[in-house]
PDB file of C-alpha atoms and ligand atoms in Angstrom:
ATOM      1  CA  MET A   1     123.956 -93.691-223.320  1.00 74.00           C
ATOM      2  CA  ASP A   2     127.105 -95.802-223.598  1.00 95.00           C
ATOM      3  CA  ILE A   3     126.835 -97.093-227.150  1.00 98.00           C
ATOM      4  CA  ALA A   4     130.004 -99.209-227.038  1.00 98.00           C
ATOM      5  CA  LYS A   5     128.947-100.860-223.815  1.00 98.00           C
ATOM      6  CA  ASN A   6     125.480-101.622-225.160  1.00 98.00           C
ATOM      7  CA  ILE A   7     126.954-103.214-228.278  1.00 98.00           C
ATOM      8  CA  ASP A   8     129.274-105.381-226.196  1.00 98.00           C
ATOM      9  CA  ALA A   9     126.414-106.551-223.993  1.00 98.00           C
ATOM     10  CA  ILE A  10     124.232-107.466-226.968  1.00 98.00           C
ATOM     11  CA  LYS A  11     127.065-109.182-228.826  1.00 98.00           C
ATOM     12  CA  ALA A  12     127.808-111.291-225.778  1.00 97.00           C
ATOM     13  CA  GLU A  13     124.207-112.487-225.870  1.00 97.00           C
ATOM     14  CA  ILE A  14     123.753-113.098-229.579  1.00 97.00           C
ATOM     15  CA  GLY A  15     126.959-114.999-230.373  1.00 96.00           C
ATOM     16  CA  ASP A  16     127.293-115.671-234.106  1.00 97.00           C
ATOM     17  CA  VAL A  17     124.036-113.985-235.043  1.00 98.00           C
ATOM     18  CA  LYS A  18     124.633-110.832-237.055  1.00 98.00           C
ATOM     19  CA  LEU A  19     123.899-107.506-235.390  1.00 98.00           C
ATOM     20  CA  ILE A  20     122.363-104.727-237.478  1.00 98.00           C
ATOM     21  CA  ALA A  21     122.553-101.499-235.469  1.00 98.00           C
ATOM     22  CA  VAL A  22     119.371 -99.589-236.289  1.00 98.00           C
ATOM     23  CA  SER A  23     120.389 -95.941-236.359  1.00 98.00           C
ATOM     24  CA  LYS A  24     117.209 -94.368-237.797  1.00 98.00           C
ATOM     25  CA  THR A  25     116.527 -90.860-236.425  1.00 97.00           C
ATOM     26  CA  LYS A  26     119.883 -90.899-234.611  1.00 98.00           C
ATOM     27  CA  PRO A  27     122.689 -88.442-235.476  1.00 97.00           C
ATOM     28  CA  ALA A  28     125.855 -89.361-237.357  1.00 97.00           C
ATOM     29  CA  SER A  29     127.845 -88.940-234.129  1.00 97.00           C
ATOM     30  CA  ASN A  30     126.013 -91.967-232.665  1.00 98.00           C
ATOM     31  CA  ILE A  31     126.890 -94.045-235.719  1.00 98.00           C
ATOM     32  CA  GLU A  32     130.507 -92.917-235.471  1.00 98.00           C
ATOM     33  CA  ALA A  33     130.650 -94.048-231.848  1.00 98.00           C
ATOM     34  CA  ALA A  34     129.453 -97.507-232.860  1.00 98.00           C
ATOM     35  CA  TYR A  35     131.731 -97.562-235.904  1.00 98.00           C
ATOM     36  CA  THR A  36     134.778 -96.697-233.826  1.00 98.00           C
ATOM     37  CA  HIS A  37     133.847 -99.623-231.630  1.00 98.00           C
ATOM     38  CA  GLY A  38     133.960-101.936-234.670  1.00 98.00           C
ATOM     39  CA  GLN A  39     130.293-102.032-235.705  1.00 98.00           C
ATOM     40  CA  ARG A  40     129.891-101.990-239.510  1.00 98.00           C
ATOM     41  CA  ALA A  41     126.268-102.959-240.250  1.00 98.00           C
ATOM     42  CA  PHE A  42     123.666-100.213-239.788  1.00 98.00           C
ATOM     43  CA  GLY A  43     119.946-100.163-240.516  1.00 98.00           C
ATOM     44  CA  GLU A  44     117.825 -97.230-241.669  1.00 98.00           C
ATOM     45  CA  ASN A  45     114.170 -97.054-242.656  1.00 97.00           C
ATOM     46  CA  LYS A  46     113.990 -93.905-244.780  1.00 98.00           C
ATOM     47  CA  VAL A  47     115.688 -93.530-248.143  1.00 98.00           C
ATOM     48  CA  GLN A  48     116.587 -89.856-247.769  1.00 98.00           C
ATOM     49  CA  GLU A  49     118.130 -90.363-244.342  1.00 98.00           C
ATOM     50  CA  LEU A  50     119.953 -93.465-245.544  1.00 98.00           C
ATOM     51  CA  THR A  51     121.505 -91.758-248.563  1.00 98.00           C
ATOM     52  CA  ASP A  52     122.469 -88.655-246.551  1.00 98.00           C
ATOM     53  CA  LYS A  53     124.192 -90.723-243.903  1.00 98.00           C
ATOM     54  CA  ALA A  54     125.895 -92.980-246.451  1.00 98.00           C
ATOM     55  CA  GLU A  55     127.349 -89.910-248.109  1.00 98.00           C
ATOM     56  CA  ASP A  56     128.723 -88.441-244.880  1.00 97.00           C
ATOM     57  CA  LEU A  57     130.000 -91.557-243.136  1.00 98.00           C
ATOM     58  CA  PRO A  58     132.825 -94.076-243.815  1.00 98.00           C
ATOM     59  CA  LYS A  59     132.516 -95.989-247.063  1.00 98.00           C
ATOM     60  CA  ASP A  60     133.012 -99.423-245.544  1.00 98.00           C
ATOM     61  CA  ILE A  61     129.725 -99.235-243.650  1.00 98.00           C
ATOM     62  CA  GLU A  62     127.140-101.849-244.727  1.00 98.00           C
ATOM     63  CA  TRP A  63     123.817-100.050-245.110  1.00 98.00           C
ATOM     64  CA  HIS A  64     120.690-102.120-244.538  1.00 98.00           C
ATOM     65  CA  MET A  65     117.348-100.731-245.716  1.00 98.00           C
ATOM     66  CA  ILE A  66     114.936-102.139-243.141  1.00 98.00           C
ATOM     67  CA  GLY A  67     111.813-100.010-243.653  1.00 94.00           C
ATOM     68  CA  HIS A  68     109.025 -99.971-246.171  1.00 95.00           C
ATOM     69  CA  LEU A  69     110.506 -99.075-249.558  1.00 97.00           C
ATOM     70  CA  GLN A  70     108.589 -97.200-252.227  1.00 97.00           C
ATOM     71  CA  ARG A  71     109.258 -98.278-255.783  1.00 98.00           C
ATOM     72  CA  ASN A  72     110.093 -94.780-257.003  1.00 98.00           C
ATOM     73  CA  LYS A  73     112.921 -94.548-254.435  1.00 98.00           C
ATOM     74  CA  VAL A  74     114.725 -97.809-255.210  1.00 98.00           C
ATOM     75  CA  LYS A  75     117.050 -96.061-257.668  1.00 98.00           C
ATOM     76  CA  TYR A  76     118.614 -93.904-254.936  1.00 98.00           C
ATOM     77  CA  ILE A  77     119.898 -96.846-252.896  1.00 98.00           C
ATOM     78  CA  ALA A  78     120.443 -99.428-255.657  1.00 98.00           C
ATOM     79  CA  PRO A  79     124.142 -98.596-256.211  1.00 98.00           C
ATOM     80  CA  PHE A  80     125.314 -99.173-252.650  1.00 98.00           C
ATOM     81  CA  VAL A  81     122.702-100.774-250.375  1.00 98.00           C
ATOM     82  CA  HIS A  82     124.054-103.922-248.684  1.00 98.00           C
ATOM     83  CA  LEU A  83     120.688-105.616-248.128  1.00 98.00           C
ATOM     84  CA  ILE A  84     117.056-104.576-248.579  1.00 98.00           C
ATOM     85  CA  HIS A  85     115.082-106.327-245.821  1.00 98.00           C
ATOM     86  CA  GLY A  86     111.535-105.253-246.585  1.00 95.00           C
ATOM     87  CA  VAL A  87     110.635-106.543-250.045  1.00 98.00           C
ATOM     88  CA  ASP A  88     106.918-107.090-249.642  1.00 96.00           C
ATOM     89  CA  SER A  89     105.524-107.287-253.168  1.00 96.00           C
ATOM     90  CA  PRO A  90     106.406-108.739-256.594  1.00 97.00           C
ATOM     91  CA  ARG A  91     106.174-105.232-258.053  1.00 97.00           C
ATOM     92  CA  LEU A  92     108.825-103.931-255.682  1.00 98.00           C
ATOM     93  CA  LEU A  93     111.097-106.887-256.425  1.00 98.00           C
ATOM     94  CA  LYS A  94     110.640-106.266-260.143  1.00 98.00           C
ATOM     95  CA  GLU A  95     111.632-102.616-259.727  1.00 98.00           C
ATOM     96  CA  ILE A  96     114.741-103.547-257.721  1.00 98.00           C
ATOM     97  CA  ASN A  97     115.683-105.978-260.499  1.00 98.00           C
ATOM     98  CA  LYS A  98     115.169-103.245-263.083  1.00 98.00           C
ATOM     99  CA  GLN A  99     117.385-100.792-261.222  1.00 98.00           C
ATOM    100  CA  GLY A 100     119.998-103.516-260.693  1.00 98.00           C
ATOM    101  CA  ARG A 101     120.062-104.261-264.420  1.00 98.00           C
ATOM    102  CA  LYS A 102     120.559-100.565-265.238  1.00 98.00           C
ATOM    103  CA  ILE A 103     123.716-100.366-263.162  1.00 98.00           C
ATOM    104  CA  GLU A 104     124.712-104.032-263.610  1.00 98.00           C
ATOM    105  CA  ARG A 105     124.629-104.768-259.922  1.00 98.00           C
ATOM    106  CA  ILE A 106     122.965-107.800-258.362  1.00 98.00           C
ATOM    107  CA  ILE A 107     121.079-106.405-255.382  1.00 98.00           C
ATOM    108  CA  PRO A 108     120.709-108.577-252.259  1.00 98.00           C
ATOM    109  CA  VAL A 109     117.228-108.627-250.727  1.00 98.00           C
ATOM    110  CA  LEU A 110     115.080-110.373-248.156  1.00 98.00           C
ATOM    111  CA  LEU A 111     111.385-111.021-248.697  1.00 98.00           C
ATOM    112  CA  GLN A 112     109.268-109.645-245.881  1.00 97.00           C
ATOM    113  CA  MET A 113     106.644-111.984-244.480  1.00 97.00           C
ATOM    114  CA  HIS A 114     103.536-110.885-242.625  1.00 95.00           C
ATOM    115  CA  ILE A 115     103.571-112.851-239.367  1.00 92.00           C
ATOM    116  CA  ALA A 116     102.072-110.364-236.885  1.00 88.00           C
ATOM    117  CA  GLU A 117      98.391-109.920-236.279  1.00 82.00           C
ATOM    118  CA  GLU A 118      98.408-106.155-236.836  1.00 75.00           C
ATOM    119  CA  GLU A 119      96.822-105.081-240.104  1.00 68.00           C
ATOM    120  CA  SER A 120      99.334-102.289-240.512  1.00 63.00           C
ATOM    121  CA  LYS A 121     102.408-104.475-240.810  1.00 63.00           C
ATOM    122  CA  PHE A 122     103.617-105.003-244.347  1.00 84.00           C
ATOM    123  CA  GLY A 123     104.524-108.342-245.812  1.00 94.00           C
ATOM    124  CA  LEU A 124     103.659-111.338-247.945  1.00 96.00           C
ATOM    125  CA  ASP A 125     101.635-114.320-246.794  1.00 95.00           C
ATOM    126  CA  LYS A 126     102.709-117.871-247.527  1.00 95.00           C
ATOM    127  CA  ASN A 127     100.657-118.190-250.705  1.00 96.00           C
ATOM    128  CA  GLU A 128     102.017-114.970-252.112  1.00 96.00           C
ATOM    129  CA  LEU A 129     105.551-116.100-251.301  1.00 97.00           C
ATOM    130  CA  ASN A 130     105.087-119.415-253.092  1.00 97.00           C
ATOM    131  CA  GLU A 131     103.475-117.714-256.053  1.00 97.00           C
ATOM    132  CA  LEU A 132     106.369-115.304-256.344  1.00 97.00           C
ATOM    133  CA  LEU A 133     109.148-117.872-256.005  1.00 96.00           C
ATOM    134  CA  SER A 134     107.598-120.266-258.497  1.00 95.00           C
ATOM    135  CA  SER A 135     106.701-117.618-261.091  1.00 96.00           C
ATOM    136  CA  GLU A 136     108.304-117.348-264.522  1.00 95.00           C
ATOM    137  CA  ALA A 137     108.816-113.627-263.901  1.00 96.00           C
ATOM    138  CA  PHE A 138     110.967-114.403-260.860  1.00 96.00           C
ATOM    139  CA  LYS A 139     113.127-116.846-262.793  1.00 94.00           C
ATOM    140  CA  GLU A 140     114.013-114.048-265.173  1.00 95.00           C
ATOM    141  CA  MET A 141     115.066-111.591-262.488  1.00 97.00           C
ATOM    142  CA  ASN A 142     118.827-111.849-262.765  1.00 96.00           C
ATOM    143  CA  PHE A 143     119.682-108.670-260.885  1.00 98.00           C
ATOM    144  CA  VAL A 144     118.228-109.528-257.496  1.00 98.00           C
ATOM    145  CA  GLU A 145     119.544-112.100-255.091  1.00 97.00           C
ATOM    146  CA  VAL A 146     116.949-113.318-252.581  1.00 97.00           C
ATOM    147  CA  LYS A 147     119.035-114.155-249.519  1.00 98.00           C
ATOM    148  CA  GLY A 148     116.204-115.080-247.181  1.00 98.00           C
ATOM    149  CA  LEU A 149     113.206-113.801-245.254  1.00 98.00           C
ATOM    150  CA  MET A 150     112.432-111.027-242.784  1.00 98.00           C
ATOM    151  CA  GLY A 151     109.540-110.591-240.380  1.00 97.00           C
ATOM    152  CA  MET A 152     108.306-108.586-237.421  1.00 96.00           C
ATOM    153  CA  ALA A 153     106.341-110.037-234.539  1.00 95.00           C
ATOM    154  CA  THR A 154     103.289-108.374-233.021  1.00 93.00           C
ATOM    155  CA  PHE A 155     104.131-105.542-230.629  1.00 91.00           C
ATOM    156  CA  THR A 156     102.980-107.183-227.399  1.00 93.00           C
ATOM    157  CA  GLU A 157     104.103-108.223-223.933  1.00 94.00           C
ATOM    158  CA  ASP A 158     102.851-111.731-224.658  1.00 96.00           C
ATOM    159  CA  GLU A 159     106.091-113.651-225.144  1.00 97.00           C
ATOM    160  CA  ASP A 160     104.340-116.869-226.129  1.00 97.00           C
ATOM    161  CA  LYS A 161     102.642-115.070-228.951  1.00 96.00           C
ATOM    162  CA  ILE A 162     105.908-113.522-230.153  1.00 97.00           C
ATOM    163  CA  ARG A 163     107.532-116.952-230.000  1.00 98.00           C
ATOM    164  CA  ARG A 164     104.710-118.555-232.006  1.00 97.00           C
ATOM    165  CA  GLU A 165     105.043-115.905-234.695  1.00 97.00           C
ATOM    166  CA  PHE A 166     108.812-116.337-234.968  1.00 98.00           C
ATOM    167  CA  LYS A 167     108.356-120.111-235.043  1.00 98.00           C
ATOM    168  CA  SER A 168     105.900-119.771-237.909  1.00 97.00           C
ATOM    169  CA  LEU A 169     108.380-117.638-239.853  1.00 98.00           C
ATOM    170  CA  LYS A 170     111.197-120.115-239.244  1.00 98.00           C
ATOM    171  CA  HIS A 171     108.900-122.887-240.442  1.00 98.00           C
ATOM    172  CA  ILE A 172     108.085-121.054-243.662  1.00 97.00           C
ATOM    173  CA  PHE A 173     111.804-120.340-244.134  1.00 98.00           C
ATOM    174  CA  GLU A 174     112.708-124.032-243.859  1.00 98.00           C
ATOM    175  CA  GLU A 175     109.870-124.989-246.202  1.00 97.00           C
ATOM    176  CA  VAL A 176     110.840-122.592-248.961  1.00 96.00           C
ATOM    177  CA  LYS A 177     114.503-123.486-248.608  1.00 96.00           C
ATOM    178  CA  ALA A 178     113.692-127.146-249.099  1.00 95.00           C
ATOM    179  CA  LYS A 179     111.396-126.380-251.994  1.00 95.00           C
ATOM    180  CA  TYR A 180     113.247-123.703-253.940  1.00 94.00           C
ATOM    181  CA  ASN A 181     116.914-123.616-252.999  1.00 91.00           C
ATOM    182  CA  ASP A 182     118.954-124.608-256.043  1.00 88.00           C
ATOM    183  CA  GLU A 183     121.787-123.053-258.018  1.00 80.00           C
ATOM    184  CA  LYS A 184     119.803-119.864-258.580  1.00 81.00           C
ATOM    185  CA  LEU A 185     118.303-119.448-255.133  1.00 90.00           C
ATOM    186  CA  ASN A 186     120.355-119.901-251.975  1.00 91.00           C
ATOM    187  CA  MET A 187     118.435-118.578-249.009  1.00 96.00           C
ATOM    188  CA  THR A 188     120.474-118.461-245.824  1.00 97.00           C
ATOM    189  CA  GLU A 189     119.295-115.424-243.848  1.00 98.00           C
ATOM    190  CA  LEU A 190     116.396-115.032-241.463  1.00 98.00           C
ATOM    191  CA  SER A 191     116.105-111.432-240.241  1.00 98.00           C
ATOM    192  CA  MET A 192     113.981-111.414-237.109  1.00 98.00           C
ATOM    193  CA  GLY A 193     114.269-109.785-233.713  1.00 98.00           C
ATOM    194  CA  MET A 194     114.409-106.189-232.437  1.00 98.00           C
ATOM    195  CA  SER A 195     115.340-104.626-229.085  1.00 98.00           C
ATOM    196  CA  GLY A 196     112.321-106.059-227.293  1.00 97.00           C
ATOM    197  CA  ASP A 197     112.319-109.557-228.722  1.00 97.00           C
ATOM    198  CA  TYR A 198     115.727-110.477-230.157  1.00 98.00           C
ATOM    199  CA  LYS A 199     116.412-113.071-227.477  1.00 98.00           C
ATOM    200  CA  ILE A 200     113.276-114.990-228.397  1.00 98.00           C
ATOM    201  CA  ALA A 201     114.050-114.530-232.106  1.00 98.00           C
ATOM    202  CA  ILE A 202     117.485-116.098-231.688  1.00 98.00           C
ATOM    203  CA  GLU A 203     116.067-119.041-229.785  1.00 98.00           C
ATOM    204  CA  GLU A 204     113.727-119.526-232.739  1.00 98.00           C
ATOM    205  CA  GLY A 205     116.457-119.480-235.386  1.00 98.00           C
ATOM    206  CA  SER A 206     117.169-115.876-236.365  1.00 98.00           C
ATOM    207  CA  THR A 207     120.444-115.252-238.251  1.00 98.00           C
ATOM    208  CA  MET A 208     120.347-111.438-238.029  1.00 98.00           C
ATOM    209  CA  VAL A 209     118.770-109.102-235.500  1.00 98.00           C
ATOM    210  CA  ARG A 210     117.863-105.454-236.089  1.00 98.00           C
ATOM    211  CA  VAL A 211     118.469-103.623-232.822  1.00 98.00           C
ATOM    212  CA  GLY A 212     117.980 -99.875-232.352  1.00 98.00           C
ATOM    213  CA  SER A 213     116.883 -98.533-228.985  1.00 98.00           C
ATOM    214  CA  ALA A 214     118.827-101.108-226.952  1.00 98.00           C
ATOM    215  CA  ILE A 215     121.996 -99.652-228.514  1.00 98.00           C
ATOM    216  CA  PHE A 216     121.249 -95.973-229.105  1.00 98.00           C
ATOM    217  CA  GLY A 217     118.481 -95.296-226.576  1.00 97.00           C
ATOM    218  CA  GLU A 218     114.811 -94.528-227.113  1.00 95.00           C
ATOM    219  CA  ARG A 219     113.799 -92.581-230.195  1.00 93.00           C
ATOM    220  CA  ASN A 220     111.607 -89.462-229.954  1.00 84.00           C
TER     221      ASN A 220
HETATM  222  C1  PLP B 301     113.003 -99.406-235.930  1.00 82.05           C
HETATM  223  C2  PLP B 301     113.106-100.797-236.428  1.00 82.05           C
HETATM  224  C3  PLP B 301     113.859-101.757-235.734  1.00 82.05           C
HETATM  225  C4  PLP B 301     114.574-101.476-234.422  1.00 82.05           C
HETATM  226  O1  PLP B 301     113.663-101.247-233.396  1.00 82.05           O
HETATM  227  P1  PLP B 301     114.125-101.214-231.851  1.00 82.05           P
HETATM  228  O2  PLP B 301     112.908-101.624-231.122  1.00 82.05           O
HETATM  229  O3  PLP B 301     114.530 -99.808-231.568  1.00 82.05           O
HETATM  230  O4  PLP B 301     115.244-102.164-231.707  1.00 82.05           O
HETATM  231  C5  PLP B 301     113.957-103.024-236.270  1.00 82.05           C
HETATM  232  N1  PLP B 301     113.332-103.356-237.423  1.00 82.05           N
HETATM  233  C6  PLP B 301     112.599-102.466-238.120  1.00 82.05           C
HETATM  234  C7  PLP B 301     111.953-102.888-239.385  1.00 82.05           C
HETATM  235  C8  PLP B 301     112.450-101.168-237.644  1.00 82.05           C
HETATM  236  O5  PLP B 301     111.707-100.290-238.344  1.00 82.05           O
END
């Protein structure tokens, strides 16, 4: 597995779109190989693994929490996490705000939208998103910064379906930007696309892709 070569190939394809190298389950040596090659943004989906790796690896790495986050674990990543991609409930957002207030750090997050057909995928629907963004409770959350939206397409070979789902997320993104962006809210990021579908995601307006196996090889 030539990590540097894989990164170069992906970067050549994605242009200005930001690459998050998803290093979950992979050893620190793999991250170091990517880091030495200039990669700084890494994604993990488990809090324990994320904090262990952050402790051992260079301090200028940007750590992205991309997995489902339990409220009782927010406190462990609050001091250093670069971006939490998977905020899928008002209660979780409230907890992140609470932990941010404690340490006086404004924590950047993305709200995760449910766009796939699978029941198991986490995320908000459009009504829940509107309810959250227009709520009084949200207006008082001064220690979170909602930078945009994240979503995962259905795991399928059907490219038209994947494209439709990404299109629907982009549409919601543009709608909420038009409706809510003001001096408090400035949503700019749309996190969509993984190893199997990042090309489609970029065609549909992604600003950051989360790519694991295409860089580091298949996971066990
Ligand atoms: C694992 C994971 C990825 C990366 O998946 P690959 O198919 O290996 O690129 C991206 N996003 C999330 C939320 C993940 O859990």
